[in-house]
Amino acid sequence: MVFMRFAWRVQPRNYLLFACHATNATAQSIQEARFVNYWYNGGREKKLALEGGSEAPAPGKVTEAVIAAREDAKKVVEK
């Protein structure tokens, strides 16, 4: 908003710069609303419910290797 005011106050007025800053401010406001909705207003939980609700990683070769390495590390620490 500050930059929009600057673009309006300079002489001669720079309408193109004003429009660019207005568009940018609008886009940032929309992104902020999306962020707040996702993290603070339950959007994340709704998304997880639609996807199946699990935050656990999908089983695969990499996941199995990490789990095996973790178990090996626990065995070494317990000795």
mmCIF file of N, CA and C in Angstrom:
data_model
loop_
_atom_site.group_PDB
_atom_site.id
_atom_site.type_symbol
_atom_site.label_atom_id
_atom_site.label_comp_id
_atom_site.label_asym_id
_atom_site.label_seq_id
_atom_site.Cartn_x
_atom_site.Cartn_y
_atom_site.Cartn_z
ATOM 1 N N MET A 1 0.808 -1.192 0.000
ATOM 2 C CA MET A 1 0.000 0.000 0.000
ATOM 3 C C MET A 1 0.861 1.269 0.000
ATOM 4 N N VAL A 2 1.996 1.200 0.682
ATOM 5 C CA VAL A 2 2.886 2.358 0.730
ATOM 6 C C VAL A 2 3.390 2.690 -0.666
ATOM 7 N N PHE A 3 3.738 1.645 -1.415
ATOM 8 C CA PHE A 3 4.274 1.880 -2.751
ATOM 9 C C PHE A 3 3.197 2.386 -3.699
ATOM 10 N N MET A 4 1.955 1.982 -3.478
ATOM 11 C CA MET A 4 0.858 2.512 -4.291
ATOM 12 C C MET A 4 0.736 4.019 -4.060
ATOM 13 N N ARG A 5 0.861 4.427 -2.804
ATOM 14 C CA ARG A 5 0.765 5.853 -2.490
ATOM 15 C C ARG A 5 1.904 6.619 -3.156
ATOM 16 N N PHE A 6 3.111 6.049 -3.115
ATOM 17 C CA PHE A 6 4.253 6.700 -3.752
ATOM 18 C C PHE A 6 4.012 6.872 -5.250
ATOM 19 N N ALA A 7 3.523 5.821 -5.910
ATOM 20 C CA ALA A 7 3.273 5.894 -7.351
ATOM 21 C C ALA A 7 2.209 6.944 -7.665
ATOM 22 N N TRP A 8 1.304 7.167 -6.740
ATOM 23 C CA TRP A 8 0.242 8.153 -6.957
ATOM 24 C C TRP A 8 0.733 9.576 -6.687
ATOM 25 N N ARG A 9 1.647 9.722 -5.706
ATOM 26 C CA ARG A 9 2.069 11.058 -5.277
ATOM 27 C C ARG A 9 3.154 11.676 -6.155
ATOM 28 N N VAL A 10 3.945 10.876 -6.850
ATOM 29 C CA VAL A 10 5.012 11.454 -7.668
ATOM 30 C C VAL A 10 4.417 12.236 -8.833
ATOM 31 N N GLN A 11 5.198 13.191 -9.302
ATOM 32 C CA GLN A 11 4.752 13.987 -10.447
ATOM 33 C C GLN A 11 5.666 13.729 -11.625
ATOM 34 N N PRO A 12 5.247 13.417 -12.763
ATOM 35 C CA PRO A 12 3.867 13.099 -13.135
ATOM 36 C C PRO A 12 3.463 11.742 -12.562
ATOM 37 N N ARG A 13 2.175 11.569 -12.365
ATOM 38 C CA ARG A 13 1.672 10.331 -11.787
ATOM 39 C C ARG A 13 2.011 9.147 -12.680
ATOM 40 N N ASN A 14 2.424 8.096 -12.031
ATOM 41 C CA ASN A 14 2.817 6.894 -12.754
ATOM 42 C C ASN A 14 1.701 5.860 -12.584
ATOM 43 N N TYR A 15 0.751 5.870 -13.503
ATOM 44 C CA TYR A 15 -0.418 4.999 -13.401
ATOM 45 C C TYR A 15 -0.061 3.524 -13.574
ATOM 46 N N LEU A 16 0.904 3.244 -14.432
ATOM 47 C CA LEU A 16 1.301 1.854 -14.641
ATOM 48 C C LEU A 16 1.942 1.285 -13.378
ATOM 49 N N LEU A 17 2.811 2.045 -12.741
ATOM 50 C CA LEU A 17 3.430 1.599 -11.497
ATOM 51 C C LEU A 17 2.372 1.422 -10.408
ATOM 52 N N PHE A 18 1.415 2.337 -10.355
ATOM 53 C CA PHE A 18 0.320 2.227 -9.394
ATOM 54 C C PHE A 18 -0.464 0.938 -9.618
ATOM 55 N N ALA A 19 -0.774 0.623 -10.876
ATOM 56 C CA ALA A 19 -1.529 -0.590 -11.190
ATOM 57 C C ALA A 19 -0.733 -1.842 -10.821
ATOM 58 N N CYS A 20 0.570 -1.813 -11.073
ATOM 59 C CA CYS A 20 1.410 -2.963 -10.709
ATOM 60 C C CYS A 20 1.409 -3.179 -9.197
ATOM 61 N N HIS A 21 1.540 -2.103 -8.439
ATOM 62 C CA HIS A 21 1.543 -2.230 -6.984
ATOM 63 C C HIS A 21 0.170 -2.642 -6.463
ATOM 64 N N ALA A 22 -0.888 -2.163 -7.077
ATOM 65 C CA ALA A 22 -2.235 -2.574 -6.669
ATOM 66 C C ALA A 22 -2.435 -4.064 -6.916
ATOM 67 N N THR A 23 -1.982 -4.541 -8.056
ATOM 68 C CA THR A 23 -2.091 -5.968 -8.363
ATOM 69 C C THR A 23 -1.268 -6.794 -7.386
ATOM 70 N N ASN A 24 -0.064 -6.340 -7.094
ATOM 71 C CA ASN A 24 0.798 -7.049 -6.159
ATOM 72 C C ASN A 24 0.182 -7.082 -4.760
ATOM 73 N N ALA A 25 -0.348 -5.968 -4.298
ATOM 74 C CA ALA A 25 -0.970 -5.918 -2.976
ATOM 75 C C ALA A 25 -2.178 -6.846 -2.912
ATOM 76 N N THR A 26 -2.958 -6.902 -3.985
ATOM 77 C CA THR A 26 -4.113 -7.799 -4.030
ATOM 78 C C THR A 26 -3.663 -9.254 -3.972
ATOM 79 N N ALA A 27 -2.659 -9.608 -4.757
ATOM 80 C CA ALA A 27 -2.165 -10.987 -4.770
ATOM 81 C C ALA A 27 -1.602 -11.385 -3.404
ATOM 82 N N GLN A 28 -0.875 -10.476 -2.761
ATOM 83 C CA GLN A 28 -0.329 -10.780 -1.440
ATOM 84 C C GLN A 28 -1.439 -10.950 -0.412
ATOM 85 N N SER A 29 -2.486 -10.149 -0.506
ATOM 86 C CA SER A 29 -3.611 -10.272 0.420
ATOM 87 C C SER A 29 -4.312 -11.615 0.247
ATOM 88 N N ILE A 30 -4.483 -12.034 -0.989
ATOM 89 C CA ILE A 30 -5.124 -13.326 -1.250
ATOM 90 C C ILE A 30 -4.259 -14.462 -0.715
ATOM 91 N N GLN A 31 -2.954 -14.391 -0.943
ATOM 92 C CA GLN A 31 -2.059 -15.438 -0.451
ATOM 93 C C GLN A 31 -2.048 -15.473 1.080
ATOM 94 N N GLU A 32 -2.101 -14.301 1.707
ATOM 95 C CA GLU A 32 -2.150 -14.258 3.166
ATOM 96 C C GLU A 32 -3.425 -14.904 3.679
ATOM 97 N N ALA A 33 -4.545 -14.637 3.030
ATOM 98 C CA ALA A 33 -5.813 -15.248 3.433
ATOM 99 C C ALA A 33 -5.762 -16.763 3.272
ATOM 100 N N ARG A 34 -5.159 -17.234 2.187
ATOM 101 C CA ARG A 34 -5.025 -18.678 1.978
ATOM 102 C C ARG A 34 -4.143 -19.304 3.056
ATOM 103 N N PHE A 35 -3.044 -18.631 3.410
ATOM 104 C CA PHE A 35 -2.134 -19.124 4.444
ATOM 105 C C PHE A 35 -2.849 -19.229 5.786
ATOM 106 N N VAL A 36 -3.550 -18.162 6.166
ATOM 107 C CA VAL A 36 -4.260 -18.150 7.448
ATOM 108 C C VAL A 36 -5.340 -19.223 7.460
ATOM 109 N N ASN A 37 -6.061 -19.378 6.362
ATOM 110 C CA ASN A 37 -7.098 -20.403 6.298
ATOM 111 C C ASN A 37 -6.495 -21.792 6.457
ATOM 112 N N TYR A 38 -5.380 -22.051 5.802
ATOM 113 C CA TYR A 38 -4.779 -23.383 5.835
ATOM 114 C C TYR A 38 -4.216 -23.712 7.215
ATOM 115 N N TRP A 39 -3.469 -22.794 7.817
ATOM 116 C CA TRP A 39 -2.767 -23.105 9.057
ATOM 117 C C TRP A 39 -3.558 -22.802 10.322
ATOM 118 N N TYR A 40 -4.490 -21.846 10.278
ATOM 119 C CA TYR A 40 -5.147 -21.415 11.507
ATOM 120 C C TYR A 40 -6.658 -21.624 11.523
ATOM 121 N N ASN A 41 -7.293 -21.811 10.389
ATOM 122 C CA ASN A 41 -8.750 -21.939 10.360
ATOM 123 C C ASN A 41 -9.232 -23.319 9.935
ATOM 124 N N GLY A 42 -8.394 -24.342 10.065
ATOM 125 C CA GLY A 42 -8.832 -25.701 9.804
ATOM 126 C C GLY A 42 -8.724 -26.163 8.368
ATOM 127 N N GLY A 43 -8.103 -25.406 7.505
ATOM 128 C CA GLY A 43 -7.974 -25.825 6.114
ATOM 129 C C GLY A 43 -7.095 -27.055 5.951
ATOM 130 N N ARG A 44 -6.069 -27.153 6.777
ATOM 131 C CA ARG A 44 -5.164 -28.303 6.700
ATOM 132 C C ARG A 44 -5.901 -29.583 7.078
ATOM 133 N N GLU A 45 -6.701 -29.527 8.131
ATOM 134 C CA GLU A 45 -7.439 -30.699 8.562
ATOM 135 C C GLU A 45 -8.462 -31.121 7.512
ATOM 136 N N LYS A 46 -9.100 -30.150 6.881
ATOM 137 C CA LYS A 46 -10.057 -30.475 5.818
ATOM 138 C C LYS A 46 -9.361 -31.155 4.649
ATOM 139 N N LYS A 47 -8.179 -30.658 4.287
ATOM 140 C CA LYS A 47 -7.434 -31.256 3.181
ATOM 141 C C LYS A 47 -7.020 -32.682 3.519
ATOM 142 N N LEU A 48 -6.533 -32.900 4.742
ATOM 143 C CA LEU A 48 -6.129 -34.243 5.142
ATOM 144 C C LEU A 48 -7.323 -35.188 5.183
ATOM 145 N N ALA A 49 -8.476 -34.691 5.598
ATOM 146 C CA ALA A 49 -9.672 -35.530 5.629
ATOM 147 C C ALA A 49 -10.080 -35.946 4.222
ATOM 148 N N LEU A 50 -9.939 -35.053 3.263
ATOM 149 C CA LEU A 50 -10.284 -35.387 1.883
ATOM 150 C C LEU A 50 -9.299 -36.373 1.275
ATOM 151 N N GLU A 51 -8.031 -36.308 1.695
ATOM 152 C CA GLU A 51 -7.001 -37.173 1.126
ATOM 153 C C GLU A 51 -6.957 -38.545 1.772
ATOM 154 N N GLY A 52 -7.610 -38.731 2.875
ATOM 155 C CA GLY A 52 -7.547 -40.012 3.554
ATOM 156 C C GLY A 52 -7.091 -39.880 4.991
ATOM 157 N N GLY A 53 -6.637 -38.706 5.355
ATOM 158 C CA GLY A 53 -6.401 -38.382 6.746
ATOM 159 C C GLY A 53 -5.101 -38.837 7.373
ATOM 160 N N SER A 54 -4.169 -39.367 6.666
ATOM 161 C CA SER A 54 -2.947 -39.857 7.287
ATOM 162 C C SER A 54 -1.774 -38.943 6.963
ATOM 163 N N GLU A 55 -1.025 -38.603 8.006
ATOM 164 C CA GLU A 55 0.188 -37.826 7.786
ATOM 165 C C GLU A 55 1.404 -38.732 7.664
ATOM 166 N N ALA A 56 1.218 -40.038 7.841
ATOM 167 C CA ALA A 56 2.334 -40.970 7.749
ATOM 168 C C ALA A 56 2.824 -41.043 6.308
ATOM 169 N N PRO A 57 4.129 -41.180 6.128
ATOM 170 C CA PRO A 57 4.644 -41.265 4.761
ATOM 171 C C PRO A 57 4.185 -42.550 4.086
ATOM 172 N N ALA A 58 4.048 -42.483 2.799
ATOM 173 C CA ALA A 58 3.638 -43.654 2.034
ATOM 174 C C ALA A 58 4.754 -44.691 2.078
ATOM 175 N N PRO A 59 4.395 -45.960 2.280
ATOM 176 C CA PRO A 59 5.436 -46.984 2.339
ATOM 177 C C PRO A 59 6.140 -47.133 0.997
ATOM 178 N N GLY A 60 7.426 -47.244 1.057
ATOM 179 C CA GLY A 60 8.231 -47.396 -0.143
ATOM 180 C C GLY A 60 9.626 -47.845 0.248
ATOM 181 N N LYS A 61 10.487 -48.000 -0.719
ATOM 182 C CA LYS A 61 11.839 -48.489 -0.453
ATOM 183 C C LYS A 61 12.627 -47.537 0.434
ATOM 184 N N VAL A 62 12.476 -46.254 0.192
ATOM 185 C CA VAL A 62 13.216 -45.270 0.988
ATOM 186 C C VAL A 62 12.716 -45.274 2.425
ATOM 187 N N THR A 63 11.402 -45.316 2.599
ATOM 188 C CA THR A 63 10.829 -45.333 3.944
ATOM 189 C C THR A 63 11.266 -46.581 4.695
ATOM 190 N N GLU A 64 11.248 -47.721 4.024
ATOM 191 C CA GLU A 64 11.681 -48.966 4.657
ATOM 192 C C GLU A 64 13.153 -48.901 5.040
ATOM 193 N N ALA A 65 13.983 -48.311 4.193
ATOM 194 C CA ALA A 65 15.410 -48.178 4.495
ATOM 195 C C ALA A 65 15.634 -47.270 5.695
ATOM 196 N N VAL A 66 14.874 -46.203 5.791
ATOM 197 C CA VAL A 66 15.004 -45.284 6.931
ATOM 198 C C VAL A 66 14.589 -45.984 8.216
ATOM 199 N N ILE A 67 13.504 -46.729 8.173
ATOM 200 C CA ILE A 67 13.042 -47.452 9.364
ATOM 201 C C ILE A 67 14.075 -48.491 9.784
ATOM 202 N N ALA A 68 14.646 -49.210 8.815
ATOM 203 C CA ALA A 68 15.671 -50.210 9.130
ATOM 204 C C ALA A 68 16.906 -49.548 9.733
ATOM 205 N N ALA A 69 17.330 -48.419 9.184
ATOM 206 C CA ALA A 69 18.490 -47.705 9.722
ATOM 207 C C ALA A 69 18.209 -47.199 11.129
ATOM 208 N N ARG A 70 17.000 -46.751 11.374
ATOM 209 C CA ARG A 70 16.631 -46.273 12.705
ATOM 210 C C ARG A 70 16.700 -47.419 13.716
ATOM 211 N N GLU A 71 16.197 -48.592 13.328
ATOM 212 C CA GLU A 71 16.241 -49.749 14.224
ATOM 213 C C GLU A 71 17.677 -50.177 14.496
ATOM 214 N N ASP A 72 18.522 -50.153 13.456
ATOM 215 C CA ASP A 72 19.935 -50.487 13.644
ATOM 216 C C ASP A 72 20.605 -49.496 14.591
ATOM 217 N N ALA A 73 20.287 -48.225 14.453
ATOM 218 C CA ALA A 73 20.867 -47.202 15.325
ATOM 219 C C ALA A 73 20.423 -47.409 16.768
ATOM 220 N N LYS A 74 19.172 -47.786 16.975
ATOM 221 C CA LYS A 74 18.689 -48.052 18.337
ATOM 222 C C LYS A 74 19.428 -49.237 18.952
ATOM 223 N N LYS A 75 19.695 -50.272 18.146
ATOM 224 C CA LYS A 75 20.426 -51.440 18.647
ATOM 225 C C LYS A 75 21.836 -51.051 19.061
ATOM 226 N N VAL A 76 22.485 -50.196 18.271
ATOM 227 C CA VAL A 76 23.844 -49.762 18.590
ATOM 228 C C VAL A 76 23.854 -48.938 19.873
ATOM 229 N N VAL A 77 22.879 -48.080 20.044
ATOM 230 C CA VAL A 77 22.819 -47.218 21.222
ATOM 231 C C VAL A 77 22.544 -48.040 22.472
ATOM 232 N N GLU A 78 21.743 -49.097 22.356
ATOM 233 C CA GLU A 78 21.381 -49.912 23.516
ATOM 234 C C GLU A 78 22.538 -50.761 24.023
ATOM 235 N N LYS A 79 23.551 -51.008 23.198
ATOM 236 C CA LYS A 79 24.685 -51.855 23.621
ATOM 237 C C LYS A 79 25.551 -51.189 24.636
#
